[in-house]
CSV table of C-alpha atoms in Angstrom, one decimal:
chain,number,residue,atom,x,y,z
A,636,MET,CA,31.4,27.8,6.8
A,637,GLU,CA,31.9,24.1,6.0
A,638,GLY,CA,30.9,23.4,9.6
A,639,ILE,CA,27.7,25.4,9.2
A,640,TYR,CA,26.9,23.4,6.0
A,641,GLN,CA,27.5,20.0,7.7
A,642,SER,CA,25.4,21.1,10.7
A,643,ALA,CA,22.6,22.2,8.3
A,644,ILE,CA,22.4,18.7,6.8
A,645,GLU,CA,21.8,17.1,10.2
A,646,ARG,CA,19.3,19.8,11.2
A,647,LEU,CA,17.4,19.4,7.9
A,648,LYS,CA,17.3,15.7,8.3
A,649,GLU,CA,15.7,16.1,11.7
A,650,GLU,CA,13.3,18.8,10.5
A,651,ILE,CA,12.2,16.7,7.4
A,652,LYS,CA,11.6,13.7,9.6
A,653,LYS,CA,9.4,15.8,11.8
A,654,GLN,CA,7.5,17.2,8.8
A,655,LEU,CA,7.4,13.9,6.9
A,656,PRO,CA,3.8,13.0,7.8
A,657,GLU,CA,2.6,16.2,6.2
A,658,ILE,CA,4.9,15.9,3.2
A,659,GLU,CA,3.6,12.4,2.5
A,660,ALA,CA,0.0,13.4,3.1
A,661,ASN,CA,0.4,16.3,0.6
A,662,GLY,CA,1.9,13.9,-1.9
A,663,GLU,CA,-0.9,11.4,-1.5
A,664,TRP,CA,-3.6,14.1,-1.8
A,665,LEU,CA,-2.0,15.4,-5.0
A,666,TRP,CA,-1.6,11.9,-6.4
A,667,HIS,CA,-5.3,11.3,-6.1
A,668,HIS,CA,-6.3,14.7,-7.5
A,669,PRO,CA,-4.5,14.9,-10.8
A,670,GLU,CA,-5.2,17.9,-13.2
A,671,THR,CA,-3.8,18.7,-16.5
A,672,GLY,CA,-1.8,21.8,-17.4
A,673,PHE,CA,-3.3,25.3,-16.8
A,674,LYS,CA,-6.3,23.5,-15.2
A,675,GLU,CA,-4.6,22.8,-11.8
A,676,ILE,CA,-7.4,24.7,-9.9
A,677,GLU,CA,-7.8,22.2,-7.0
A,678,THR,CA,-4.0,21.6,-6.9
A,679,GLN,CA,-3.3,25.3,-6.5
A,680,LYS,CA,-6.1,25.7,-3.9
A,681,HIS,CA,-4.7,22.8,-1.9
A,682,CYS,CA,-1.1,24.3,-2.0
A,683,LEU,CA,-2.3,27.8,-1.0
A,684,GLU,CA,-4.2,26.4,1.9
A,685,ILE,CA,-1.1,24.6,3.2
A,686,LEU,CA,1.0,27.7,2.8
A,687,LYS,CA,-1.5,29.8,4.6
A,688,LYS,CA,-1.6,27.2,7.4
A,689,HIS,CA,2.2,27.6,7.7
A,690,GLY,CA,1.8,31.4,7.8
A,691,PHE,CA,3.2,32.3,4.4
A,692,GLU,CA,1.9,34.8,1.9
A,693,VAL,CA,1.8,33.9,-1.8
A,694,VAL,CA,1.8,35.6,-5.2
A,695,THR,CA,-0.8,34.3,-7.7
A,696,TRP,CA,-2.2,35.5,-11.1
A,697,ASP,CA,-6.0,35.8,-11.8
A,698,ASP,CA,-5.9,34.1,-15.2
A,699,VAL,CA,-3.3,31.3,-14.8
A,700,THR,CA,-2.5,28.6,-12.3
A,701,GLY,CA,0.8,28.7,-10.4
A,702,PHE,CA,2.2,30.6,-7.4
A,703,THR,CA,5.3,31.9,-5.7
A,704,CYS,CA,6.2,32.3,-2.1
A,705,THR,CA,9.5,33.9,-0.9
A,706,TYR,CA,11.3,33.9,2.3
A,707,ASP,CA,14.0,36.7,2.8
A,708,THR,CA,16.6,36.2,5.5
A,709,LYS,CA,17.3,40.0,5.3
A,710,LYS,CA,20.9,39.1,4.8
A,711,PRO,CA,22.9,39.5,1.6
A,712,GLY,CA,23.0,36.5,-0.8
A,713,PRO,CA,21.6,35.0,-3.9
A,714,CYS,CA,17.9,33.9,-4.4
A,715,ILE,CA,17.4,30.2,-4.9
A,716,ALA,CA,14.1,29.0,-6.3
A,717,ILE,CA,12.8,25.5,-5.4
A,718,MET,CA,10.3,24.5,-8.1
A,719,GLY,CA,7.5,21.9,-8.3
A,720,GLU,CA,5.5,21.1,-11.4
A,721,MET,CA,1.8,20.9,-10.7
A,722,ASP,CA,0.2,19.2,-13.7
A,723,SER,CA,-0.5,15.6,-14.6
A,724,LEU,CA,-0.7,13.5,-17.8
A,725,ILE,CA,-3.8,12.0,-19.4
A,726,CYS,CA,-3.8,8.2,-19.0
A,727,TYR,CA,-7.3,6.7,-18.8
A,728,THR,CA,-5.9,3.2,-18.1
A,729,HIS,CA,-4.0,4.3,-15.0
A,730,PRO,CA,-5.7,2.8,-11.9
A,731,ASP,CA,-5.6,6.2,-10.2
A,732,SER,CA,-6.8,8.3,-13.1
A,733,ASN,CA,-9.7,10.7,-13.0
A,734,SER,CA,-12.5,8.8,-14.6
A,735,GLU,CA,-13.9,11.9,-16.3
A,736,THR,CA,-10.8,13.6,-17.6
A,737,GLY,CA,-8.3,10.7,-17.7
A,738,ALA,CA,-5.8,12.8,-15.7
A,739,ALA,CA,-3.2,10.7,-13.9
A,740,HIS,CA,0.1,11.5,-12.1
A,741,ALA,CA,1.8,8.9,-14.3
A,742,CYS,CA,4.9,11.1,-14.3
A,743,GLY,CA,5.1,11.8,-10.6
A,744,HIS,CA,4.6,15.5,-10.5
A,745,SER,CA,2.6,15.0,-7.3
A,746,VAL,CA,5.9,14.1,-5.6
A,747,GLN,CA,7.6,17.2,-7.0
A,748,VAL,CA,5.1,19.6,-5.5
A,749,ALA,CA,5.0,17.9,-2.1
A,750,SER,CA,8.8,17.7,-2.0
A,751,ALA,CA,9.3,21.4,-3.0
A,752,MET,CA,6.9,22.5,-0.3
A,753,GLY,CA,8.6,20.2,2.2
A,754,ALA,CA,12.0,21.6,1.4
A,755,PHE,CA,10.8,25.2,1.7
A,756,PHE,CA,9.2,24.6,5.0
A,757,ALA,CA,12.2,22.7,6.4
A,758,LEU,CA,14.6,25.5,5.4
A,759,VAL,CA,12.5,28.2,6.8
A,760,GLU,CA,10.9,26.7,9.9
A,761,SER,CA,14.1,25.1,11.1
A,762,LYS,CA,15.7,28.5,10.6
A,763,VAL,CA,18.6,26.8,8.8
A,764,ILE,CA,18.3,29.2,5.9
A,765,ASP,CA,18.9,32.2,8.3
A,766,ASP,CA,22.5,30.9,8.9
A,767,PHE,CA,23.3,31.2,5.2
A,768,GLY,CA,21.6,34.5,4.1
A,769,GLY,CA,19.9,35.3,0.8
A,770,LYS,CA,16.4,34.3,-0.2
A,771,VAL,CA,14.6,31.1,-1.0
A,772,MET,CA,11.5,31.0,-3.2
A,773,LEU,CA,9.0,28.3,-3.6
A,774,VAL,CA,7.5,28.1,-7.1
A,775,GLY,CA,4.4,26.1,-8.1
A,776,VAL,CA,4.6,25.8,-11.9
A,777,PRO,CA,1.7,24.7,-14.2
A,778,ALA,CA,1.7,22.8,-17.4
A,779,GLU,CA,5.1,21.0,-17.9
A,780,GLU,CA,3.5,18.3,-20.0
A,781,CYS,CA,2.7,19.7,-23.4
A,782,LEU,CA,-0.7,18.2,-24.1
A,783,GLU,CA,-4.2,19.4,-25.0
A,784,THR,CA,-2.4,21.8,-27.4
A,785,GLU,CA,-5.5,22.6,-29.4
A,786,TRP,CA,-7.2,23.9,-26.3
A,787,ARG,CA,-4.0,25.8,-25.2
A,788,MET,CA,-3.7,27.4,-28.7
A,789,GLN,CA,-7.3,28.6,-28.3
A,790,GLU,CA,-6.4,30.1,-24.9
A,791,ILE,CA,-3.4,31.8,-26.5
A,792,LYS,CA,-5.6,33.3,-29.3
A,793,LYS,CA,-8.0,34.6,-26.6
A,794,GLY,CA,-5.0,36.3,-24.9
A,795,ARG,CA,-5.4,34.4,-21.6
A,796,LEU,CA,-2.2,32.4,-22.2
A,797,HIS,CA,0.8,33.4,-24.1
A,798,PHE,CA,2.8,30.1,-24.3
A,799,LEU,CA,2.2,26.3,-24.4
A,800,GLY,CA,4.4,25.7,-21.3
A,801,GLY,CA,4.0,26.8,-17.7
A,802,LYS,CA,7.6,27.8,-17.1
A,803,ALA,CA,7.6,30.1,-20.1
A,804,GLU,CA,4.2,31.5,-19.0
A,805,LEU,CA,5.4,32.3,-15.5
A,806,LEU,CA,8.8,33.5,-16.7
A,807,CYS,CA,7.2,36.1,-18.9
A,808,ARG,CA,4.8,37.2,-16.1
A,809,GLY,CA,7.8,38.0,-13.9
A,810,ALA,CA,7.5,35.1,-11.5
A,811,PHE,CA,11.2,34.3,-11.6
A,812,GLU,CA,12.4,37.9,-11.4
A,813,GLY,CA,15.4,38.2,-9.1
A,814,VAL,CA,16.0,34.4,-9.0
A,815,ASP,CA,19.7,33.4,-9.4
A,816,VAL,CA,19.3,29.6,-9.6
A,817,VAL,CA,16.4,27.2,-10.0
A,818,LEU,CA,16.3,23.7,-8.4
A,819,SER,CA,13.8,20.9,-9.0
A,820,MET,CA,13.5,17.2,-8.6
A,821,HIS,CA,11.5,14.5,-10.5
A,822,ALA,CA,10.2,11.1,-9.5
A,823,GLY,CA,12.6,8.7,-11.2
A,824,PHE,CA,12.6,5.7,-13.6
A,825,ARG,CA,13.4,2.9,-11.1
A,826,ASN,CA,13.6,1.9,-7.5
A,827,ASP,CA,17.2,1.8,-6.4
A,828,GLY,CA,17.5,4.8,-4.1
A,829,THR,CA,19.9,6.7,-6.4
A,830,ILE,CA,19.8,10.2,-7.8
A,831,SER,CA,20.1,10.7,-11.5
A,832,ILE,CA,21.2,14.2,-12.7
A,833,VAL,CA,19.2,15.1,-15.8
A,834,GLY,CA,21.1,15.3,-19.1
A,835,SER,CA,20.4,17.2,-22.2
A,836,HIS,CA,16.9,17.0,-23.8
A,837,ASN,CA,15.4,17.5,-27.2
A,838,GLY,CA,13.5,20.7,-28.1
A,839,PHE,CA,10.4,20.7,-30.3
A,840,THR,CA,7.8,22.7,-32.2
A,841,SER,CA,4.2,21.9,-31.7
A,842,LYS,CA,1.9,21.6,-34.7
A,843,ASN,CA,-1.9,21.8,-34.9
A,844,VAL,CA,-3.0,20.9,-38.4
A,845,THR,CA,-6.5,21.2,-40.0
A,846,PHE,CA,-7.2,19.6,-43.3
A,847,LYS,CA,-10.1,21.2,-45.0
A,848,GLY,CA,-12.1,19.4,-47.7
A,849,ARG,CA,-15.7,19.3,-48.8
A,850,SER,CA,-18.5,17.2,-47.5
A,851,ALA,CA,-20.8,15.0,-49.7
A,852,HIS,CA,-22.7,11.8,-49.2
A,853,ALA,CA,-20.1,9.1,-48.7
A,854,ALA,CA,-22.0,6.4,-50.7
A,855,ALA,CA,-24.4,8.2,-53.1
A,856,ASP,CA,-22.2,11.2,-54.1
A,857,PRO,CA,-18.5,10.7,-53.1
A,858,LYS,CA,-17.3,12.3,-56.4
A,859,ASN,CA,-18.5,15.7,-55.2
A,860,GLY,CA,-16.6,15.5,-52.0
A,861,ILE,CA,-13.0,16.3,-51.1
A,862,ASN,CA,-11.9,13.8,-48.5
A,863,ALA,CA,-10.0,15.5,-45.7
A,864,LEU,CA,-9.2,12.1,-44.1
A,865,TYR,CA,-7.5,10.9,-47.2
A,866,MET,CA,-5.6,14.1,-47.4
A,867,ALA,CA,-4.4,13.4,-43.9
A,868,ASN,CA,-3.5,9.8,-44.7
A,869,ILE,CA,-1.4,10.9,-47.7
A,870,ALA,CA,0.3,13.6,-45.7
A,871,LEU,CA,1.2,11.2,-42.9
A,872,ASN,CA,2.5,8.6,-45.4
A,873,ALA,CA,4.7,11.4,-46.9
A,874,LEU,CA,5.9,12.2,-43.4
A,875,ASN,CA,6.8,8.6,-42.8
A,876,ALA,CA,8.6,8.4,-46.1
A,877,LEU,CA,10.8,11.3,-44.9
A,878,ARG,CA,11.9,9.5,-41.7
A,879,GLU,CA,15.0,7.8,-43.4
A,880,THR,CA,16.3,11.3,-44.1
A,881,PHE,CA,16.3,12.3,-40.5
A,882,SER,CA,19.8,12.4,-38.8
A,883,ASP,CA,20.3,9.8,-36.1
A,884,ASN,CA,22.9,12.1,-34.5
A,885,GLU,CA,20.2,14.8,-34.0
A,886,THR,CA,17.8,12.4,-32.2
A,887,VAL,CA,14.9,13.4,-34.3
A,888,ARG,CA,11.4,12.3,-33.1
A,889,VAL,CA,8.2,13.2,-35.0
A,890,HIS,CA,5.0,11.7,-33.6
A,891,PRO,CA,1.6,12.8,-35.0
A,892,ILE,CA,-1.9,11.8,-33.8
A,893,ILE,CA,-5.2,12.3,-35.5
A,894,THR,CA,-7.5,14.2,-33.1
A,895,LYS,CA,-10.5,14.5,-35.4
A,896,GLY,CA,-11.1,12.0,-38.2
A,897,GLY,CA,-14.5,13.1,-39.5
A,898,THR,CA,-18.0,13.8,-38.1
A,899,VAL,CA,-20.4,11.1,-39.4
A,900,VAL,CA,-19.7,7.9,-41.2
A,901,ASN,CA,-22.0,8.5,-44.2
A,902,ALA,CA,-20.5,11.9,-45.1
A,903,ILE,CA,-17.1,12.5,-46.7
A,904,PRO,CA,-14.9,14.0,-43.9
A,905,GLU,CA,-14.6,17.7,-44.6
A,906,GLU,CA,-12.4,18.5,-41.6
A,907,VAL,CA,-9.7,16.4,-40.1
A,908,CYS,CA,-7.3,17.5,-37.4
A,909,VAL,CA,-3.7,16.3,-36.6
A,910,GLU,CA,-1.4,17.2,-33.7
A,911,CYS,CA,2.3,16.6,-33.9
A,912,GLN,CA,5.5,17.4,-32.1
A,913,CYS,CA,8.7,17.8,-34.2
A,914,ARG,CA,11.7,17.1,-31.8
A,915,ALA,CA,15.5,17.2,-32.2
A,916,LYS,CA,18.6,17.9,-30.2
A,917,ASN,CA,19.2,21.4,-31.4
A,918,MET,CA,16.9,24.2,-32.6
A,919,GLU,CA,18.4,24.4,-36.1
A,920,THR,CA,17.3,20.8,-36.7
A,921,VAL,CA,14.0,21.3,-35.0
A,922,LEU,CA,13.2,24.1,-37.4
A,923,SER,CA,14.4,22.1,-40.4
A,924,ILE,CA,12.3,19.1,-39.5
A,925,SER,CA,9.4,21.5,-38.8
A,926,LYS,CA,9.6,22.7,-42.4
A,927,GLN,CA,9.7,19.2,-43.8
A,928,PHE,CA,6.6,18.4,-41.8
A,929,ASP,CA,4.8,21.4,-43.3
A,930,ASN,CA,5.8,20.2,-46.8
A,931,ALA,CA,4.4,16.8,-46.2
A,932,MET,CA,1.1,18.2,-44.9
A,933,GLY,CA,0.8,20.5,-47.9
A,934,ALA,CA,1.4,17.5,-50.3
A,935,GLY,CA,-1.5,15.7,-48.8
A,936,ALA,CA,-3.8,18.6,-49.3
A,937,TYR,CA,-2.5,19.3,-52.8
A,938,ALA,CA,-3.1,15.7,-54.0
A,939,PHE,CA,-6.9,16.1,-53.4
A,940,GLY,CA,-7.4,19.8,-54.2
A,941,GLY,CA,-8.0,20.7,-50.6
A,942,LYS,CA,-6.4,23.1,-48.1
A,943,VAL,CA,-4.4,22.6,-44.9
A,944,VAL,CA,-4.0,25.1,-42.1
A,945,ILE,CA,-0.8,24.6,-40.0
A,946,ASP,CA,-0.5,26.4,-36.7
A,947,THR,CA,3.0,26.3,-35.4
A,948,GLN,CA,4.1,27.2,-31.9
A,949,LEU,CA,7.4,26.6,-30.1
A,950,GLY,CA,6.9,23.7,-27.7
A,951,TYR,CA,10.1,23.8,-25.7
A,952,LEU,CA,13.7,24.7,-26.3
A,953,PRO,CA,16.4,22.0,-26.0
A,954,TYR,CA,17.6,21.6,-22.4
A,955,ARG,CA,21.4,22.2,-22.1
A,956,PRO,CA,22.7,21.3,-18.6
A,957,VAL,CA,24.9,23.7,-16.7
A,958,LYS,CA,28.0,21.6,-15.9
A,959,GLU,CA,28.9,23.6,-12.8
A,960,LEU,CA,25.4,23.2,-11.4
A,961,ASP,CA,25.5,19.5,-12.1
A,962,GLN,CA,28.8,19.3,-10.2
A,963,VAL,CA,27.2,20.9,-7.1
A,964,ALA,CA,24.3,18.3,-7.3
A,965,MET,CA,26.9,15.5,-7.4
A,966,GLN,CA,28.5,16.8,-4.2
A,967,VAL,CA,25.1,17.1,-2.5
A,968,ALA,CA,24.1,13.6,-3.5
A,969,ASP,CA,27.4,12.3,-2.0
A,970,ASP,CA,26.7,14.3,1.2
A,971,ILE,CA,23.2,13.0,1.8
A,972,LEU,CA,23.3,9.5,0.3
A,973,GLY,CA,27.0,8.5,0.6
A,974,LYS,CA,29.6,8.2,-2.2
A,975,GLY,CA,28.6,6.8,-5.6
A,976,LYS,CA,24.8,6.9,-5.2
A,977,TRP,CA,24.3,9.3,-8.2
A,978,GLU,CA,24.7,9.1,-11.9
A,979,GLN,CA,25.0,11.7,-14.7
A,980,GLY,CA,22.3,11.3,-17.2
A,981,GLY,CA,22.9,11.3,-21.0
A,982,HIS,CA,20.8,12.8,-23.7
A,983,ASN,CA,17.0,12.3,-23.4
A,984,CYS,CA,14.9,12.4,-26.6
A,985,GLY,CA,12.0,13.7,-24.5
A,986,SER,CA,11.6,17.4,-23.7
A,987,THR,CA,11.2,19.6,-20.7
A,988,ASP,CA,10.3,23.3,-20.5
A,989,LEU,CA,13.2,23.6,-18.0
A,990,GLY,CA,15.2,24.1,-21.2
A,991,ASP,CA,13.3,27.4,-21.8
A,992,LEU,CA,13.9,28.6,-18.3
A,993,ASN,CA,17.5,27.5,-18.4
A,994,GLU,CA,18.1,29.8,-21.4
A,995,VAL,CA,17.5,32.8,-19.0
A,996,ILE,CA,18.2,31.5,-15.5
A,997,PRO,CA,20.5,28.5,-14.6
A,998,GLY,CA,18.4,25.5,-13.5
A,999,ILE,CA,18.7,21.8,-12.8
A,1000,GLN,CA,16.5,18.8,-12.3
A,1001,VAL,CA,17.4,15.5,-10.8
A,1002,PHE,CA,15.5,12.2,-10.7
A,1003,VAL,CA,15.1,10.6,-7.3
A,1004,ASN,CA,14.7,6.9,-8.0
A,1005,TYR,CA,12.1,5.3,-5.9
A,1006,THR,CA,9.4,4.4,-8.5
A,1007,HIS,CA,8.0,1.4,-10.3
A,1008,GLY,CA,6.8,1.1,-13.9
A,1009,VAL,CA,7.1,3.1,-17.1
A,1010,HIS,CA,6.8,6.9,-17.2
A,1011,HIS,CA,3.6,8.0,-18.8
A,1012,ALA,CA,2.1,4.5,-18.6
A,1013,ALA,CA,-0.6,2.8,-16.5
A,1014,ASP,CA,1.8,0.9,-14.2
A,1015,TYR,CA,3.7,4.0,-13.0
A,1016,ARG,CA,3.6,4.5,-9.3
A,1017,ILE,CA,5.7,5.4,-6.2
A,1018,ALA,CA,7.5,2.2,-5.1
A,1019,ASP,CA,9.0,3.5,-1.9
A,1020,ARG,CA,7.7,6.3,0.3
A,1021,LYS,CA,11.3,7.2,1.1
A,1022,ILE,CA,11.1,9.4,-1.9
A,1023,TYR,CA,9.2,11.8,0.3
A,1024,GLU,CA,12.1,12.1,2.6
A,1025,ILE,CA,15.1,12.1,0.2
A,1026,SER,CA,13.6,14.5,-2.3
A,1027,PRO,CA,13.0,17.5,0.0
A,1028,LEU,CA,16.3,16.8,1.7
A,1029,PHE,CA,18.2,17.0,-1.6
A,1030,LEU,CA,16.4,20.3,-2.5
A,1031,ALA,CA,17.0,21.9,0.9
A,1032,VAL,CA,20.6,20.8,1.2
A,1033,MET,CA,21.3,21.9,-2.4
A,1034,THR,CA,20.0,25.3,-1.5
A,1035,CYS,CA,22.3,25.5,1.5
A,1036,LYS,CA,25.3,24.4,-0.6
A,1037,LEU,CA,24.7,27.1,-3.2
A,1038,LEU,CA,24.2,29.8,-0.5
A,1039,ASP,CA,27.3,28.7,1.6
A,1040,ASN,CA,30.2,31.1,1.9
A,1041,ASN,CA,28.1,34.1,0.9
A,1042,GLY,CA,26.7,32.3,-2.1
A,1043,GLU,CA,30.1,31.4,-3.6
A,1044,LEU,CA,28.9,28.4,-5.6
A,1045,ALA,CA,25.7,30.1,-6.8
A,1046,LYS,CA,27.9,33.0,-8.1
A,1047,LYS,CA,30.2,30.5,-9.9
A,1048,VAL,CA,27.2,28.8,-11.5
A,1049,LYS,CA,25.9,32.2,-12.7
A,1050,GLU,CA,29.3,33.2,-14.1
A,1051,ALA,CA,29.6,29.9,-16.0
A,1052,HIS,CA,26.1,30.0,-17.3
A,1053,LYS,CA,25.9,31.1,-21.0
A,1054,PRO,CA,22.1,31.5,-21.7
A,1055,LEU,CA,20.7,32.4,-25.1
A,1056,PHE,CA,18.8,35.3,-23.7
A,1057,ALA,CA,19.8,38.2,-21.5
A,1058,ASN,CA,16.4,38.4,-19.9
A,1059,ALA,CA,12.8,37.1,-19.9
A,1060,GLN,CA,11.7,39.6,-22.5
A,1061,GLY,CA,14.4,38.4,-25.0
A,1062,TYR,CA,13.1,34.9,-24.6
A,1063,CYS,CA,9.4,36.0,-25.0
A,1064,ASN,CA,10.2,37.9,-28.2
A,1065,TYR,CA,12.0,34.9,-29.7
A,1066,VAL,CA,9.1,32.5,-29.0
A,1067,LYS,CA,6.5,34.8,-30.3
A,1068,ALA,CA,8.4,35.2,-33.5
A,1069,LEU,CA,8.3,31.5,-34.1
A,1070,ALA,CA,4.5,31.3,-33.9
A,1071,THR,CA,3.1,31.0,-37.5
A,1072,LYS,CA,-0.1,30.1,-39.3
A,1073,GLU,CA,0.3,28.8,-42.8
A,1074,ILE,CA,-2.4,27.8,-45.4
A,1075,LEU,CA,-1.2,25.3,-48.1
A,1076,PRO,CA,-1.1,24.8,-50.9
């Protein structure tokens, strides 16, 4: 079977070179049509049109963006999902941002989707996948970036959405049912042609806070007002004073923003809104910091005789890499790039909802490093179009490696995987139990 695998690499290289113009065109289209999470209407439409043109049928949902498309070889073997994240950030200063929404692909998800589709087409249309057996699934996932959380919370209250992150949403809708391993790539941090295997990540709770005071004329009658902005100021100062108590070893990050600071300048602000993410390396610390955050917010309200409403939702679970799956990725990187062109990432204080998926199904993400600038910033861009060749090649070859020898490596990965939850329902129940609404003091 090793000969089949080596032959597959060469065949996939040729197929991807043949399909490269379309892969690049898809990536460029997506780059110039950024949309934020759960709003990827045009992105989904574009992907579905491409899939239809290639003759594939897709599964979608009426009330949420995202899609799946499965090819079954009709031979025994595992199911490998190749996943692309569809959403963008908001970065008004990015030169390619949407002038109305501020949406910009300043994290490179446009490359993810184009590469995932390219890998899927290459595996199926070259018929390489038929030599290995099993199934390959293409998954377009919405809303990896956890932003616009006030809007998402409203959609959750309406019942249209259930979770803040797209992978959790699709997981609990059954999109990943039957999947054995999930693969994804991400546009990287630099331009050196290497592959970085993603290390562990922080998890976090998401906070939507509303300080409620009482309005009065700001100049003529301030004594009869209760200033919600001052309540927020005191609360945020209390939170800052707590920072020296946070453990460095747990990589705590707490970063609030004020999303509403008042209504008119000549009235005492009666409602002020704050959003925050409370992050740490493990969930025990996340929940502890989350409680300290609540206490600080309550202190600000108490000082002025007002009220604060704190809506808490799990953002993402910490991401714990699967060592055995990382080792397969290292082998594949050696096979397609040559020895020593990969690195194992360390802990990242950011977060990814791959951590949520990974606590049910083993998954991995790698960075393909052909980019310039700073993630989530105005100067982020694709530095070398070779990213559109190497990324789908890695995903396709990784799929073959896992399926080789009747899925031997995929089975080893699953045996080694120790998730927190036995199934998607167990995960959903856990997340829903963490959703709280507290009124203080």
